[in-house]
């Protein structure tokens, strides 16, 4: 038909009714059937084929089992076999994910490639090499600096919404500059985070959405019986099965509307200021929450700034001490469940004269956070600006989900110290803190 005139023979065959399709397949030789087995144009559903037009990023946001990994692997394979890509970046959440999912997994590049064009995997060099000389280098999103310097003409990013350091994506984009039309595919289950929102709004990004149910024919019946039926009518199911970007999770203690109402342009006189620290003691791969909070003479609390950072103990300690002096804080409040006395020692190596108070988590996160959330609902806590990452954690944290929201923890410690433990006595003016000055940088 005229609607299929621009389709390849394999695509036209794939779109025929099953009866006609079977009849034509019976006429093919064994060699043709083998070739068809590796024809992605025949095997793919329409949503799994590259979109037309000019685009730099193809964002596939789809539910579990949709076939995202296979789509990413086949897109890379197609570029290599056509000669369009010679230097490729494969970036996953962790090094194990890149190896076990993107490269060697059941739907990974090695597994789906035909024998005559199957790449050789060299794990010690973190790369795949094809017979035609194309090379794919494997990176983990946990190490953004490894993406500084290399150049690519194509890239595949898997599960971007789960990356700990979205800086890795920024560094990749700087390196995606070889050839006349360098492009990137992103395959991910969605989450309401900044980088996903930015990609969805970008004019250079084409978005493909799909649900788990679109690939039901290729998934085990037990999967639907035990997993889909359990989560189909839940918020988690909407995200993981239907690929909806859920901005707020049901059961979260804060909402976007509540936080929007909490913002203020007033310049209160603080009677007390604290720098609250939820420290990461496992190197610079975990985030340390550093949130500056204040209280005024009317016992209203304020979130003044967020200095949270992924850094080594020496670096986050320096950042916390800088915040302490910049905002003329009365005290540093630090949670010590993981670091113990080491937290205080690290801080005092930067300034031995600081006022310091250690706090320990003897209650669960819910018991600590609920009283603070209640203060927000009573219009007793205000934000002095929009704290994007902190507020993302506040609106997505559901008690009992096992997450560790470091910025949120720091906020809870700071406001608890100011508003639930005791009264304050020292007057400070917000103008003394340089709130209107340029943002402080480490």
Coordinates of C-alpha atoms in Angstrom, one line a residue:
X1 CA 0.0 0.0 0.0
X2 CA 1.0 3.7 -0.3
X3 CA 1.4 3.9 3.4
X4 CA 4.1 1.3 3.3
X5 CA 5.9 2.6 0.3
X6 CA 8.7 4.1 2.4
X7 CA 9.2 0.9 4.5
X8 CA 11.9 -1.6 3.8
X9 CA 10.9 -5.2 2.7
X10 CA 11.6 -6.5 6.3
X11 CA 9.4 -3.7 7.8
X12 CA 6.6 -4.4 5.3
X13 CA 6.8 -8.1 6.1
X14 CA 6.6 -7.4 9.8
X15 CA 3.4 -5.4 9.3
X16 CA 1.5 -8.1 7.3
X17 CA -1.3 -10.1 9.0
X18 CA 0.1 -13.2 10.6
X19 CA -1.5 -15.5 8.0
X20 CA 0.1 -13.7 5.1
X21 CA 3.4 -13.4 7.0
X22 CA 3.5 -17.2 7.7
X23 CA 2.8 -17.9 4.0
X24 CA 5.7 -15.7 2.8
X25 CA 8.1 -17.1 5.5
X26 CA 7.4 -20.7 4.2
X27 CA 8.8 -19.6 0.8
X28 CA 12.1 -18.4 2.2
X29 CA 15.3 -20.4 2.2
X30 CA 17.1 -21.4 5.3
X31 CA 19.7 -18.8 4.6
X32 CA 17.1 -16.1 4.2
X33 CA 15.3 -17.2 7.4
X34 CA 18.7 -17.0 9.3
X35 CA 19.2 -13.5 7.9
X36 CA 15.7 -12.5 8.9
X37 CA 16.4 -13.6 12.5
X38 CA 19.0 -10.8 12.7
X39 CA 16.8 -8.2 10.9
X40 CA 15.8 -5.7 13.5
X41 CA 13.5 -4.0 11.0
X42 CA 11.5 -7.3 11.0
X43 CA 11.7 -8.1 14.7
X44 CA 11.1 -4.6 16.1
X45 CA 7.8 -3.0 17.0
X46 CA 7.4 0.5 15.4
X47 CA 8.2 2.3 18.6
X48 CA 11.6 0.5 18.7
X49 CA 12.7 1.9 15.4
X50 CA 14.6 5.2 15.3
X51 CA 12.4 8.3 14.8
X52 CA 12.7 10.3 11.6
X53 CA 13.8 13.9 11.3
X54 CA 16.6 15.8 13.0
X55 CA 17.3 15.0 16.6
X56 CA 20.4 14.7 18.8
X57 CA 18.9 12.6 21.6
X58 CA 16.4 9.8 21.4
X59 CA 14.9 9.3 24.9
X60 CA 13.0 6.1 25.4
X61 CA 11.0 6.1 28.6
X62 CA 9.3 2.8 28.9
X63 CA 8.1 0.3 31.5
X64 CA 9.9 -2.8 32.7
X65 CA 10.1 -5.4 30.0
X66 CA 9.2 -3.0 27.1
X67 CA 12.4 -3.9 25.3
X68 CA 14.5 -0.8 26.0
X69 CA 17.8 -2.6 26.3
X70 CA 17.2 -4.5 23.0
X71 CA 16.3 -1.2 21.3
X72 CA 19.5 0.5 22.5
X73 CA 21.7 -2.5 21.5
X74 CA 20.1 -2.8 18.1
X75 CA 20.4 1.0 17.4
X76 CA 24.1 0.8 18.2
X77 CA 24.5 -2.3 16.1
X78 CA 22.7 -0.7 13.1
X79 CA 25.0 2.4 13.2
X80 CA 28.1 0.2 13.4
X81 CA 27.1 -2.1 10.5
X82 CA 26.2 0.8 8.3
X83 CA 29.5 2.5 9.0
X84 CA 27.8 5.6 10.6
X85 CA 29.5 5.0 14.0
X86 CA 33.2 4.2 14.7
X87 CA 33.7 5.6 18.2
X88 CA 30.9 4.8 20.6
X89 CA 30.3 5.4 24.3
X90 CA 28.3 2.9 26.4
X91 CA 27.3 4.4 29.8
X92 CA 25.4 2.6 32.5
X93 CA 24.5 3.1 36.1
X94 CA 27.4 0.9 37.3
X95 CA 30.2 -1.0 35.6
X96 CA 28.4 -4.2 36.3
X97 CA 25.3 -2.9 34.6
X98 CA 27.3 -2.0 31.5
X99 CA 28.9 -5.4 31.3
X100 CA 26.0 -7.6 32.4
X101 CA 23.1 -5.7 30.6
X102 CA 24.4 -3.5 27.8
X103 CA 27.3 -5.7 26.6
X104 CA 26.8 -9.3 27.5
X105 CA 23.2 -9.5 28.7
X106 CA 20.5 -11.5 26.9
X107 CA 19.5 -8.3 25.0
X108 CA 23.0 -6.8 25.0
X109 CA 25.1 -5.9 22.0
X110 CA 27.2 -9.1 21.9
X111 CA 24.1 -11.4 22.2
X112 CA 22.0 -9.8 19.5
X113 CA 24.8 -9.4 16.9
X114 CA 25.0 -11.9 13.9
X115 CA 28.1 -14.2 14.0
X116 CA 29.9 -12.4 11.2
X117 CA 29.6 -9.0 12.9
X118 CA 29.8 -10.0 16.5
X119 CA 32.1 -7.6 18.5
X120 CA 34.9 -9.0 20.6
X121 CA 34.6 -8.0 24.2
X122 CA 37.8 -7.0 25.9
X123 CA 36.9 -6.6 29.6
X124 CA 40.4 -5.4 30.7
X125 CA 40.2 -2.5 28.3
X126 CA 36.4 -1.9 28.8
X127 CA 35.6 -2.0 25.2
X128 CA 33.9 -3.9 22.3
X129 CA 35.7 -4.1 19.0
X130 CA 33.8 -5.0 15.8
X131 CA 35.3 -6.7 12.7
X132 CA 35.0 -3.5 10.7
X133 CA 37.1 -1.6 13.3
X134 CA 34.4 0.2 15.2
X135 CA 35.1 0.5 19.0
X136 CA 32.6 1.0 21.9
X137 CA 34.2 2.1 25.2
X138 CA 32.3 1.2 28.4
X139 CA 31.8 3.8 31.1
X140 CA 30.1 3.8 34.5
X141 CA 28.1 6.8 35.5
X142 CA 29.7 6.6 39.0
X143 CA 32.9 8.1 37.5
X144 CA 32.1 11.2 35.6
X145 CA 35.7 12.2 35.2
X146 CA 36.4 9.2 32.9
X147 CA 34.2 10.9 30.3
X148 CA 36.4 14.0 30.2
X149 CA 38.5 14.0 27.1
X150 CA 37.2 11.1 25.0
X151 CA 35.3 11.9 21.8
X152 CA 32.4 9.9 20.2
X153 CA 30.1 9.9 17.2
X154 CA 27.4 7.9 19.0
X155 CA 26.4 7.0 22.6
X156 CA 24.0 4.8 24.5
X157 CA 23.0 5.7 28.1
X158 CA 21.0 3.1 30.0
X159 CA 18.8 3.8 33.0
X160 CA 19.8 7.5 33.2
X161 CA 17.1 8.2 35.8
X162 CA 18.9 5.9 38.2
X163 CA 22.4 7.4 37.8
X164 CA 24.0 8.7 41.0
X165 CA 25.9 11.4 39.2
X166 CA 24.0 13.1 36.3
X167 CA 27.2 15.1 35.7
X168 CA 28.3 12.0 33.7
X169 CA 25.6 12.8 31.2
X170 CA 26.9 16.4 30.9
X171 CA 30.4 15.2 30.3
X172 CA 29.3 12.7 27.7
X173 CA 27.5 15.4 25.8
X174 CA 30.7 17.5 25.7
X175 CA 32.4 14.5 24.1
X176 CA 29.7 13.6 21.6
X177 CA 31.3 15.7 18.8
X178 CA 32.7 13.4 16.1
X179 CA 31.3 13.0 12.6
X180 CA 28.6 15.0 10.9
X181 CA 25.7 13.9 13.0
X182 CA 26.6 12.6 16.5
X183 CA 23.6 11.2 18.3
X184 CA 22.7 9.5 21.6
X185 CA 20.0 7.1 22.7
X186 CA 18.8 7.1 26.3
X187 CA 16.9 4.1 27.6
X188 CA 15.4 4.5 31.0
X189 CA 12.5 3.9 33.3
X190 CA 11.3 7.4 34.3
X191 CA 11.7 9.2 37.5
X192 CA 10.8 12.8 38.3
X193 CA 14.3 14.2 38.4
X194 CA 15.7 17.3 36.8
X195 CA 17.7 15.8 34.0
X196 CA 14.6 13.8 32.8
X197 CA 12.4 16.9 32.8
X198 CA 15.1 18.9 30.9
X199 CA 15.4 16.2 28.2
X200 CA 11.6 16.0 27.8
X201 CA 11.5 19.7 27.3
X202 CA 14.5 19.9 24.9
X203 CA 13.8 20.7 21.2
X204 CA 16.8 18.4 20.2
X205 CA 15.3 15.4 22.0
X206 CA 12.7 13.0 20.6
X207 CA 10.7 11.1 23.3
X208 CA 9.3 7.6 22.9
X209 CA 7.1 6.3 25.6
X210 CA 5.9 2.8 26.0
X211 CA 4.4 0.4 28.6
X212 CA 5.3 -3.1 29.7
X213 CA 2.1 -4.4 28.2
X214 CA 3.3 -3.6 24.6
X215 CA 5.7 -6.5 24.9
X216 CA 3.4 -8.9 26.7
X217 CA 3.8 -11.5 24.0
X218 CA 7.5 -11.9 24.8
X219 CA 7.3 -11.9 28.5
X220 CA 6.7 -14.8 30.9
X221 CA 3.1 -15.3 32.0
X222 CA 4.3 -15.6 35.6
X223 CA 5.7 -12.1 35.3
X224 CA 2.3 -10.7 34.7
X225 CA 0.6 -12.9 37.3
X226 CA 3.1 -12.1 40.1
X227 CA 4.4 -8.6 39.3
X228 CA 2.0 -6.8 37.0
X229 CA -1.1 -7.8 38.9
X230 CA 0.5 -6.7 42.1
X231 CA 1.5 -3.2 41.0
X232 CA -0.8 -2.4 38.2
X233 CA -3.0 0.0 40.2
X234 CA -0.3 1.6 42.3
X235 CA 1.9 4.7 41.9
X236 CA 5.0 2.4 41.6
X237 CA 3.2 0.5 38.9
X238 CA 2.3 3.6 37.0
X239 CA 6.0 4.5 37.0
X240 CA 7.6 1.1 36.4
X241 CA 5.0 -0.5 34.1
X242 CA 3.4 2.5 32.3
X243 CA 6.4 4.8 32.4
X244 CA 4.6 7.7 33.8
X245 CA 6.7 10.5 35.3
X246 CA 5.1 10.8 38.7
X247 CA 6.1 14.1 40.1
X248 CA 4.9 13.3 43.6
X249 CA 4.7 9.9 45.2
X250 CA 1.5 9.0 47.1
X251 CA 2.5 8.7 50.8
X252 CA 5.2 11.4 50.6
X253 CA 5.3 13.7 53.6
X254 CA 5.6 16.9 51.4
X255 CA 3.9 18.0 48.2
X256 CA 5.0 20.5 45.5
X257 CA 2.0 22.7 46.4
X258 CA 3.0 22.8 50.0
X259 CA 6.6 23.7 49.3
X260 CA 5.5 26.4 46.8
X261 CA 3.5 28.0 49.6
X262 CA 6.4 27.8 51.9
X263 CA 8.7 30.1 49.9
X264 CA 9.2 33.6 51.2
X265 CA 10.9 36.8 50.0
X266 CA 11.0 38.2 53.5
X267 CA 14.2 39.0 55.3
X268 CA 13.7 37.8 58.9
X269 CA 15.9 38.5 61.8
X270 CA 17.3 35.2 62.9
X271 CA 17.8 34.4 66.6
X272 CA 19.7 31.3 65.8
X273 CA 21.3 29.6 62.8
X274 CA 22.6 26.0 62.5
X275 CA 24.5 24.1 59.8
X276 CA 23.1 20.6 59.7
X277 CA 25.2 17.8 58.3
X278 CA 24.2 14.2 57.3
X279 CA 27.7 12.9 56.5
X280 CA 28.8 10.3 54.0
X281 CA 31.9 8.5 55.2
X282 CA 32.4 6.2 52.2
X283 CA 34.5 8.4 50.0
X284 CA 33.1 10.8 47.4
X285 CA 30.6 8.5 45.8
X286 CA 27.9 9.2 48.4
X287 CA 26.2 12.6 49.0
X288 CA 26.7 14.5 52.2
X289 CA 23.7 16.6 53.2
X290 CA 24.6 20.1 54.3
X291 CA 21.6 22.3 54.9
X292 CA 21.6 25.7 56.7
X293 CA 18.5 26.5 58.8
X294 CA 17.5 29.4 60.9
X295 CA 14.8 30.5 63.4
X296 CA 13.3 33.9 64.0
X297 CA 11.9 35.5 67.2
X298 CA 8.5 34.2 66.4
X299 CA 9.7 30.6 66.3
X300 CA 9.3 30.3 62.6
X301 CA 11.9 28.2 60.9
X302 CA 13.7 28.9 57.6
X303 CA 15.8 26.9 55.2
X304 CA 18.5 29.3 54.2
X305 CA 20.7 27.4 51.9
X306 CA 21.7 23.9 50.7
X307 CA 25.5 23.2 50.5
X308 CA 25.1 19.4 50.0
X309 CA 27.9 17.8 48.0
X310 CA 29.3 14.5 46.8
X311 CA 32.8 14.7 48.1
X312 CA 35.4 13.1 50.4
X313 CA 35.2 13.7 54.1
X314 CA 37.9 16.3 53.9
X315 CA 36.0 18.2 51.2
X316 CA 32.6 18.1 52.7
X317 CA 34.0 19.1 56.1
X318 CA 35.6 22.2 54.4
X319 CA 32.3 23.0 52.8
X320 CA 30.4 22.7 56.1
X321 CA 32.9 24.9 57.9
X322 CA 32.6 27.5 55.1
X323 CA 28.9 27.5 55.5
X324 CA 29.3 27.9 59.2
X325 CA 31.3 31.1 58.8
X326 CA 29.5 32.5 55.8
X327 CA 26.2 32.4 57.7
X328 CA 27.6 33.1 61.1
X329 CA 26.0 30.0 62.4
X330 CA 25.7 29.2 66.1
X331 CA 26.4 25.5 65.7
X332 CA 27.1 22.6 63.4
X333 CA 24.7 19.7 64.0
X334 CA 26.0 16.4 62.6
X335 CA 24.5 12.9 62.6
X336 CA 27.1 10.4 63.8
X337 CA 25.5 7.0 63.3
X338 CA 28.0 6.0 60.6
X339 CA 31.0 8.2 61.4
X340 CA 30.9 8.4 65.2
X341 CA 33.6 10.5 66.7
X342 CA 35.4 10.7 63.3
X343 CA 32.8 13.2 62.1
X344 CA 33.7 15.7 64.8
X345 CA 37.5 15.1 64.3
X346 CA 37.2 15.7 60.5
X347 CA 35.3 19.0 61.1
X348 CA 37.7 20.2 63.8
X349 CA 40.7 19.7 61.5
X350 CA 39.2 22.6 59.5
X351 CA 38.3 24.7 62.6
X352 CA 38.9 23.5 66.1
X353 CA 36.8 26.3 67.6
X354 CA 33.4 25.5 66.0
X355 CA 30.4 25.0 68.2
X356 CA 29.4 21.4 67.6
X357 CA 26.6 19.0 68.5
X358 CA 26.4 15.4 67.6
X359 CA 23.0 13.7 67.1
X360 CA 22.2 10.0 66.7
X361 CA 19.3 8.4 64.9
X362 CA 17.6 6.4 67.6
X363 CA 14.2 6.7 65.7
X364 CA 13.3 5.8 62.2
X365 CA 13.2 8.3 59.4
X366 CA 9.4 8.5 59.6
X367 CA 9.4 9.3 63.3
X368 CA 12.0 12.1 62.7
X369 CA 10.5 13.5 59.6
X370 CA 6.8 13.6 60.5
X371 CA 7.0 16.4 63.1
X372 CA 9.0 18.5 60.7
X373 CA 6.4 17.9 57.9
X374 CA 3.7 19.0 60.3
X375 CA 5.5 22.3 60.9
X376 CA 5.4 22.9 57.2
X377 CA 1.6 22.2 57.1
X378 CA 1.2 24.7 60.0
X379 CA 3.1 27.4 57.9
X380 CA 5.9 27.5 60.5
X381 CA 8.7 26.7 58.1
X382 CA 9.8 28.7 55.0
X383 CA 12.3 28.3 52.2
X384 CA 14.3 31.4 51.2
X385 CA 14.6 30.2 47.6
X386 CA 13.8 27.2 45.4
X387 CA 16.0 24.3 46.5
X388 CA 15.5 21.9 43.5
X389 CA 17.4 18.8 44.6
X390 CA 16.3 19.1 48.2
X391 CA 12.7 19.6 47.3
X392 CA 12.8 16.7 44.8
X393 CA 13.9 14.5 47.8
X394 CA 11.2 15.9 50.0
X395 CA 8.4 15.2 47.5
X396 CA 9.6 11.7 46.4
X397 CA 10.6 10.3 49.8
X398 CA 8.0 7.8 51.0
X399 CA 8.7 6.4 54.5
X400 CA 9.7 2.8 54.4
X401 CA 10.9 2.7 50.8
X402 CA 14.5 2.1 51.9
X403 CA 15.9 5.3 50.3
X404 CA 18.5 7.4 52.0
X405 CA 17.6 11.1 51.3
X406 CA 20.7 12.8 52.6
X407 CA 19.6 16.4 52.0
X408 CA 16.3 15.7 53.6
X409 CA 17.9 14.1 56.6
X410 CA 20.1 17.2 57.1
X411 CA 17.1 19.4 56.9
X412 CA 15.3 17.4 59.5
X413 CA 18.2 17.4 61.8
X414 CA 18.6 21.2 61.5
X415 CA 15.0 22.1 62.0
X416 CA 14.6 19.6 64.8
X417 CA 17.5 21.3 66.6
X418 CA 16.1 24.7 66.1
X419 CA 12.4 24.2 66.6
X420 CA 11.8 21.0 68.6
X421 CA 14.7 20.9 71.0
X422 CA 15.1 24.4 72.5
X423 CA 14.7 28.2 72.1
X424 CA 17.3 30.6 70.6
X425 CA 18.8 33.7 72.0
X426 CA 21.2 35.5 69.5
X427 CA 19.9 38.0 67.0
X428 CA 21.2 38.1 63.4
X429 CA 19.9 39.9 60.4
X430 CA 19.6 38.1 57.1
X431 CA 21.5 40.9 55.4
X432 CA 24.6 39.9 57.5
X433 CA 24.6 36.6 55.7
X434 CA 24.9 37.9 52.1
X435 CA 21.8 36.1 51.0
X436 CA 21.5 38.5 48.0
X437 CA 25.2 38.1 47.1
X438 CA 26.4 35.8 44.4
X439 CA 26.1 32.1 45.2
X440 CA 29.0 30.8 47.2
X441 CA 31.1 28.1 45.6
X442 CA 33.4 25.5 47.1

